[in-house]
Short mmCIF file of C-alpha atoms in Angstrom, two decimals:
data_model
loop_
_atom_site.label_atom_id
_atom_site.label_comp_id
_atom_site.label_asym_id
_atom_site.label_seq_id
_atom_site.Cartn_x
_atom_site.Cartn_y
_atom_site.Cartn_z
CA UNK A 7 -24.18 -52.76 32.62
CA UNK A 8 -25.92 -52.84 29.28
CA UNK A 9 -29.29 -52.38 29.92
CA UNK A 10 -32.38 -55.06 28.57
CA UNK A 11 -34.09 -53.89 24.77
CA UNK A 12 -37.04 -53.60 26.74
CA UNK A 13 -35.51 -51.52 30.13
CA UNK A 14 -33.63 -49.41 27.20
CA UNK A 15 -36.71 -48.86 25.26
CA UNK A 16 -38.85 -47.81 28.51
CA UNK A 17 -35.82 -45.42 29.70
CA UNK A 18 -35.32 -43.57 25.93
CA UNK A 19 -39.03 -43.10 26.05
CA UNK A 20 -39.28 -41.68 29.85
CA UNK A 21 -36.43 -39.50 29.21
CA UNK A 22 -38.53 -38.13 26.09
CA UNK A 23 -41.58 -37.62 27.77
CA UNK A 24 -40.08 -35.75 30.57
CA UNK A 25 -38.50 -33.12 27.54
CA UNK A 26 -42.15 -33.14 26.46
CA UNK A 27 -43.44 -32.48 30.22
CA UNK A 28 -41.02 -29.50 30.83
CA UNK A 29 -41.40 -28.00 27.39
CA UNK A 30 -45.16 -27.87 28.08
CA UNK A 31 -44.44 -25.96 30.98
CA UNK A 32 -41.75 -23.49 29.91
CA UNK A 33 -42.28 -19.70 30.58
CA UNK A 34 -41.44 -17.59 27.66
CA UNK A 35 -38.31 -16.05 30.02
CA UNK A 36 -37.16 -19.98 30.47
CA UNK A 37 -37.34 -20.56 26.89
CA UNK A 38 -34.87 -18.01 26.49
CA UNK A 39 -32.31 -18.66 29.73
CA UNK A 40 -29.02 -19.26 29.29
CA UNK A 41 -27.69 -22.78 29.98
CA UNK A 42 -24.06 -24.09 30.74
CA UNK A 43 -23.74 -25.32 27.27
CA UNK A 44 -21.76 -22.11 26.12
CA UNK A 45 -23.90 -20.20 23.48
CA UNK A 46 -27.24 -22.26 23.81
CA UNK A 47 -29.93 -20.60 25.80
CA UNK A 48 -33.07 -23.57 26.20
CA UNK A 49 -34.28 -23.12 22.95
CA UNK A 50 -31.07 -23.99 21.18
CA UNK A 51 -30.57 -26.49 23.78
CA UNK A 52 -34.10 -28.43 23.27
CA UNK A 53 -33.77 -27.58 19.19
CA UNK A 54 -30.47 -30.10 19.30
CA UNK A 55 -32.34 -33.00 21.41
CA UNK A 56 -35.38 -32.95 19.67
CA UNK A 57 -36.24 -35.75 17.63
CA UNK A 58 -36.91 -34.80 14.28
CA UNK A 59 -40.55 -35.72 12.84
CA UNK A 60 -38.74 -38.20 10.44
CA UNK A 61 -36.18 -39.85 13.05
CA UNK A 62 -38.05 -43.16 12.19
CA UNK A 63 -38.35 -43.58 9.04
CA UNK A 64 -34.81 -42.66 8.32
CA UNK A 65 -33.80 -45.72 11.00
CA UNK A 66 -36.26 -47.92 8.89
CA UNK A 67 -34.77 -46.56 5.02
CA UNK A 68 -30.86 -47.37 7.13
CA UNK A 69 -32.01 -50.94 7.93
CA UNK A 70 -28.60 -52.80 6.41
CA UNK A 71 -27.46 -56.33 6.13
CA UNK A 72 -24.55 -58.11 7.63
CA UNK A 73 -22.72 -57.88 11.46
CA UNK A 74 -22.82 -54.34 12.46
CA UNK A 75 -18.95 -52.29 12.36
CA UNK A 76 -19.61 -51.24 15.88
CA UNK A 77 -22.21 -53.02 18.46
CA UNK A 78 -20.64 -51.42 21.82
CA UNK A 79 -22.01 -47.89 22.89
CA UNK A 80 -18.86 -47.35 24.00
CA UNK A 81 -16.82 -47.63 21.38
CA UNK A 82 -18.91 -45.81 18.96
CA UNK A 83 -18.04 -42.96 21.68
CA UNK A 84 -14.35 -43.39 22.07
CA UNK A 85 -14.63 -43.51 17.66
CA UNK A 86 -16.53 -40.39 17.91
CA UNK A 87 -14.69 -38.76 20.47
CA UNK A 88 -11.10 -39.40 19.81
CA UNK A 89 -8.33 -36.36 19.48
CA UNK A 90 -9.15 -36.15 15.69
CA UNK A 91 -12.84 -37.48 16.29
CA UNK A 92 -15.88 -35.70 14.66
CA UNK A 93 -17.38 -34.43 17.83
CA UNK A 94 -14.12 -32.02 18.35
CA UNK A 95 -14.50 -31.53 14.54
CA UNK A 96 -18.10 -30.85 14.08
CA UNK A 97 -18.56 -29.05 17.85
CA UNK A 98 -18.68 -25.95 16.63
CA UNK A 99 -20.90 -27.06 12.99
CA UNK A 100 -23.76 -28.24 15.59
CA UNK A 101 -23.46 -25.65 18.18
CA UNK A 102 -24.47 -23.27 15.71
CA UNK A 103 -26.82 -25.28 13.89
CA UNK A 104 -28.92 -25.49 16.87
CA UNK A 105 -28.93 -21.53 17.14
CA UNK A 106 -29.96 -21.75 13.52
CA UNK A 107 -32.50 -23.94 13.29
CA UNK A 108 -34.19 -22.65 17.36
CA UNK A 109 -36.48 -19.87 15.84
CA UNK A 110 -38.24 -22.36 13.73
CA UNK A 111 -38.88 -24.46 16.80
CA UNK A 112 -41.57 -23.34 19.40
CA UNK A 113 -42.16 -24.76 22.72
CA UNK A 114 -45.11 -26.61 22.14
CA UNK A 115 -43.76 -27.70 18.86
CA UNK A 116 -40.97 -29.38 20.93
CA UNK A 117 -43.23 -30.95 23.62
CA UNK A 118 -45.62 -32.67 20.67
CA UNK A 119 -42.26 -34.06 18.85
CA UNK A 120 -40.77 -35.41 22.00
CA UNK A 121 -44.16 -36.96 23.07
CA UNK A 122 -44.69 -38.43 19.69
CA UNK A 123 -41.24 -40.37 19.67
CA UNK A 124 -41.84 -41.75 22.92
CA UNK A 125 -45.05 -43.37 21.50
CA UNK A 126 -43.57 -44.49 18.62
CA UNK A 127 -40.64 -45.69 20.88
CA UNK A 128 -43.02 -47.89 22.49
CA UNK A 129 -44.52 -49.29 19.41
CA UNK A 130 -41.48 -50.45 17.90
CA UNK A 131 -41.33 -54.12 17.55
CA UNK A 132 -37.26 -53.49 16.82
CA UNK A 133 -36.96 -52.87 19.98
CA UNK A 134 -37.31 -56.27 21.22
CA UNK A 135 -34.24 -57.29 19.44
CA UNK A 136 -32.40 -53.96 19.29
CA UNK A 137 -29.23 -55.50 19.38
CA UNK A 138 -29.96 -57.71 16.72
CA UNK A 139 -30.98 -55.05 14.30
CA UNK A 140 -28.24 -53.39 12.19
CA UNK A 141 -28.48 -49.82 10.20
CA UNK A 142 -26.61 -47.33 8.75
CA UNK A 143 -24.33 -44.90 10.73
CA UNK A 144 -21.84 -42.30 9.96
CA UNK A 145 -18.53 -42.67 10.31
CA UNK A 146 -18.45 -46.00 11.13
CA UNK A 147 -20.72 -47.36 8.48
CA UNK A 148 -22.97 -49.22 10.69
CA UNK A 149 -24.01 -50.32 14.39
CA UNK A 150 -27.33 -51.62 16.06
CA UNK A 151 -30.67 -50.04 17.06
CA UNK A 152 -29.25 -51.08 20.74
CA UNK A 153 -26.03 -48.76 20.47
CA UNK A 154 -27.91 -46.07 18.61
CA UNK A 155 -31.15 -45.96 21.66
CA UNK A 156 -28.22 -46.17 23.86
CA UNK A 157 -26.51 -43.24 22.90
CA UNK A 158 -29.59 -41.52 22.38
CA UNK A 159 -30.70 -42.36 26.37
CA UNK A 160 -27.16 -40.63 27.08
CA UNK A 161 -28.04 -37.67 25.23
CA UNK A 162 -31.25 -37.30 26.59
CA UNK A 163 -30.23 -37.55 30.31
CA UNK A 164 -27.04 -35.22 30.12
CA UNK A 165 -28.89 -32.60 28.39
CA UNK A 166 -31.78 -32.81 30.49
CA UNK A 167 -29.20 -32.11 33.63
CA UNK A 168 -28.58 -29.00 31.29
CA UNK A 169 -32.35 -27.66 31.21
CA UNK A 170 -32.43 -28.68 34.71
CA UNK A 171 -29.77 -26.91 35.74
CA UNK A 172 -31.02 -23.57 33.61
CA UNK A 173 -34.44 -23.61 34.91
CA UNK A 174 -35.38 -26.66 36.73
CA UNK A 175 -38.61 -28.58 36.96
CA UNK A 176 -37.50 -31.77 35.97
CA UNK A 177 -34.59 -34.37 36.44
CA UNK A 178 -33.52 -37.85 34.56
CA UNK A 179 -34.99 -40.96 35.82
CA UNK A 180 -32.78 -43.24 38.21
CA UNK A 181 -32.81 -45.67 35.22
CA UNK A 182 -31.37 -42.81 32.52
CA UNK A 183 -28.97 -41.53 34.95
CA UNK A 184 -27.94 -45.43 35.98
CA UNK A 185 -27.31 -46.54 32.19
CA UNK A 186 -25.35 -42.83 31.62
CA UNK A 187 -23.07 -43.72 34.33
CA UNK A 188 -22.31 -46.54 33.18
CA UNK A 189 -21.69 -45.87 29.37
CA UNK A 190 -19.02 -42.78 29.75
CA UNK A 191 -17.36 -44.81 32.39
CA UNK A 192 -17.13 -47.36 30.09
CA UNK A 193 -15.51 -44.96 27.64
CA UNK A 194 -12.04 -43.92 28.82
CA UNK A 195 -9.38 -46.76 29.01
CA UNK A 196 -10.21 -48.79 31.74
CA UNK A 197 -7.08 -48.66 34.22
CA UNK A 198 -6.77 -44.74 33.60
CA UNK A 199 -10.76 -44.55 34.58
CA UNK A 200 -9.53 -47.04 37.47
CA UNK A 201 -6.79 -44.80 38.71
CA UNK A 202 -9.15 -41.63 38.75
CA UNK A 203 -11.52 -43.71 40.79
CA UNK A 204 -9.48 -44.96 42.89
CA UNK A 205 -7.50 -41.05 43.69
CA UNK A 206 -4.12 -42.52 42.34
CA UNK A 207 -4.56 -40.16 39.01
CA UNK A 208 -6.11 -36.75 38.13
CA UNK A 209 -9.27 -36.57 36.37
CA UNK A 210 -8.16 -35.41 33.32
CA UNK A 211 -6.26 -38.03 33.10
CA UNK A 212 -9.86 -40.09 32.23
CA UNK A 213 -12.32 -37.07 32.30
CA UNK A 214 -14.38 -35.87 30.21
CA UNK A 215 -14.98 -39.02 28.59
CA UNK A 216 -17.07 -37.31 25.82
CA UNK A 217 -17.28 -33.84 24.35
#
């Protein structure tokens, strides 16, 4: 279930503060500790979910006019993760961007940015009518603030599950992980994701639902 602009606002900026919590603690062995996510170690890892300083002004220049292409989470997913969908076609461009761009990234570089976009989270006034507000998007030309805070949520909470599981500390709120759960379920068609519920179908016939 979609969550409320407010709930989704207050769940994006928990999920950021806890990056900025467990980057203010990392050891310099952590920072460099492998994770599951093939060739990131944690600083390649928190160098791709790390805001960038100018995350909000580029929402505010993409601010467009009309009904949004997409407005579902979900959709924008299966778009983006389709056989011939950019994230199989760009996996490897980002994998290696984020080992590119790491050594310009410190620790408590990464806790300040994190912090700072939860504040500035908070002080939207979008957010109150996120799924009213339309921008820019690739691919599909546009969406809402709503889809794009709740994909960001999902990024947030899988990849924290990632630094958790490379060096613990820390762990997604009940809210993150709630809304995750329900977005890539919503993802795959729904009687395959049904049948692979229910033990009448293997997994892969619904899972992964994303890249």
């Amino acid at each position: 279930m979609r969550l409320a602009e407010s709930a989704l606002r207050d769940a994006l900026a928990d999920a950021w503060d806890r990056w900025a919590g467990r980057c203010t603690e990392l050891t310099e062995s952590q920072w460099h500790t492998p994770t599951r996510c093939q060739a990131w170690d944690v600083h390649a890892l928190v160098a791709h979910v790390c805001p960038e300083n100018t995350t909000f002004e580029h929402i505010a220049a993409g601010r467009a006019d009309g009904p949004p292409e997409v407005s579902d989470a979900a959709e924008l997913l299966r778009i983006f993760n389709q056989p011939d969908g950019v994230a199989h076609s760009t996996a490897d461009r980002i994998a290696e961007q984020a080992v590119t761009q790491a050594p310009a990234l410190t620790a408590t570089d990464a806790a300040a940015r994190f912090g700072e976009a939860a504040a500035r989270l908070r002080r939207m006034p979008e957010m109150t009518r996120a799924a009213d507000v339309v921008i820019d998007y690739p691919v599909v030309g546009s969406t809402t603030l709503a889809v794009v805070a709740e994909v960001a949520l999902l990024e947030a909470t899988v990849h924290l599950l990632d630094l958790a599981d490379a060096v613990g500390g820390v762990a997604p709120s009940p809210a993150a992980l709630a809304a995750t759960r329900d977005l890539l379920i919503a993802v795959p068609d729904p009687a395959a994701a049904v049948e692979v519920l229910a033990g009448r179908a293997a997994p892969q016939a619904a899972v992964p639902a994303i890249r």
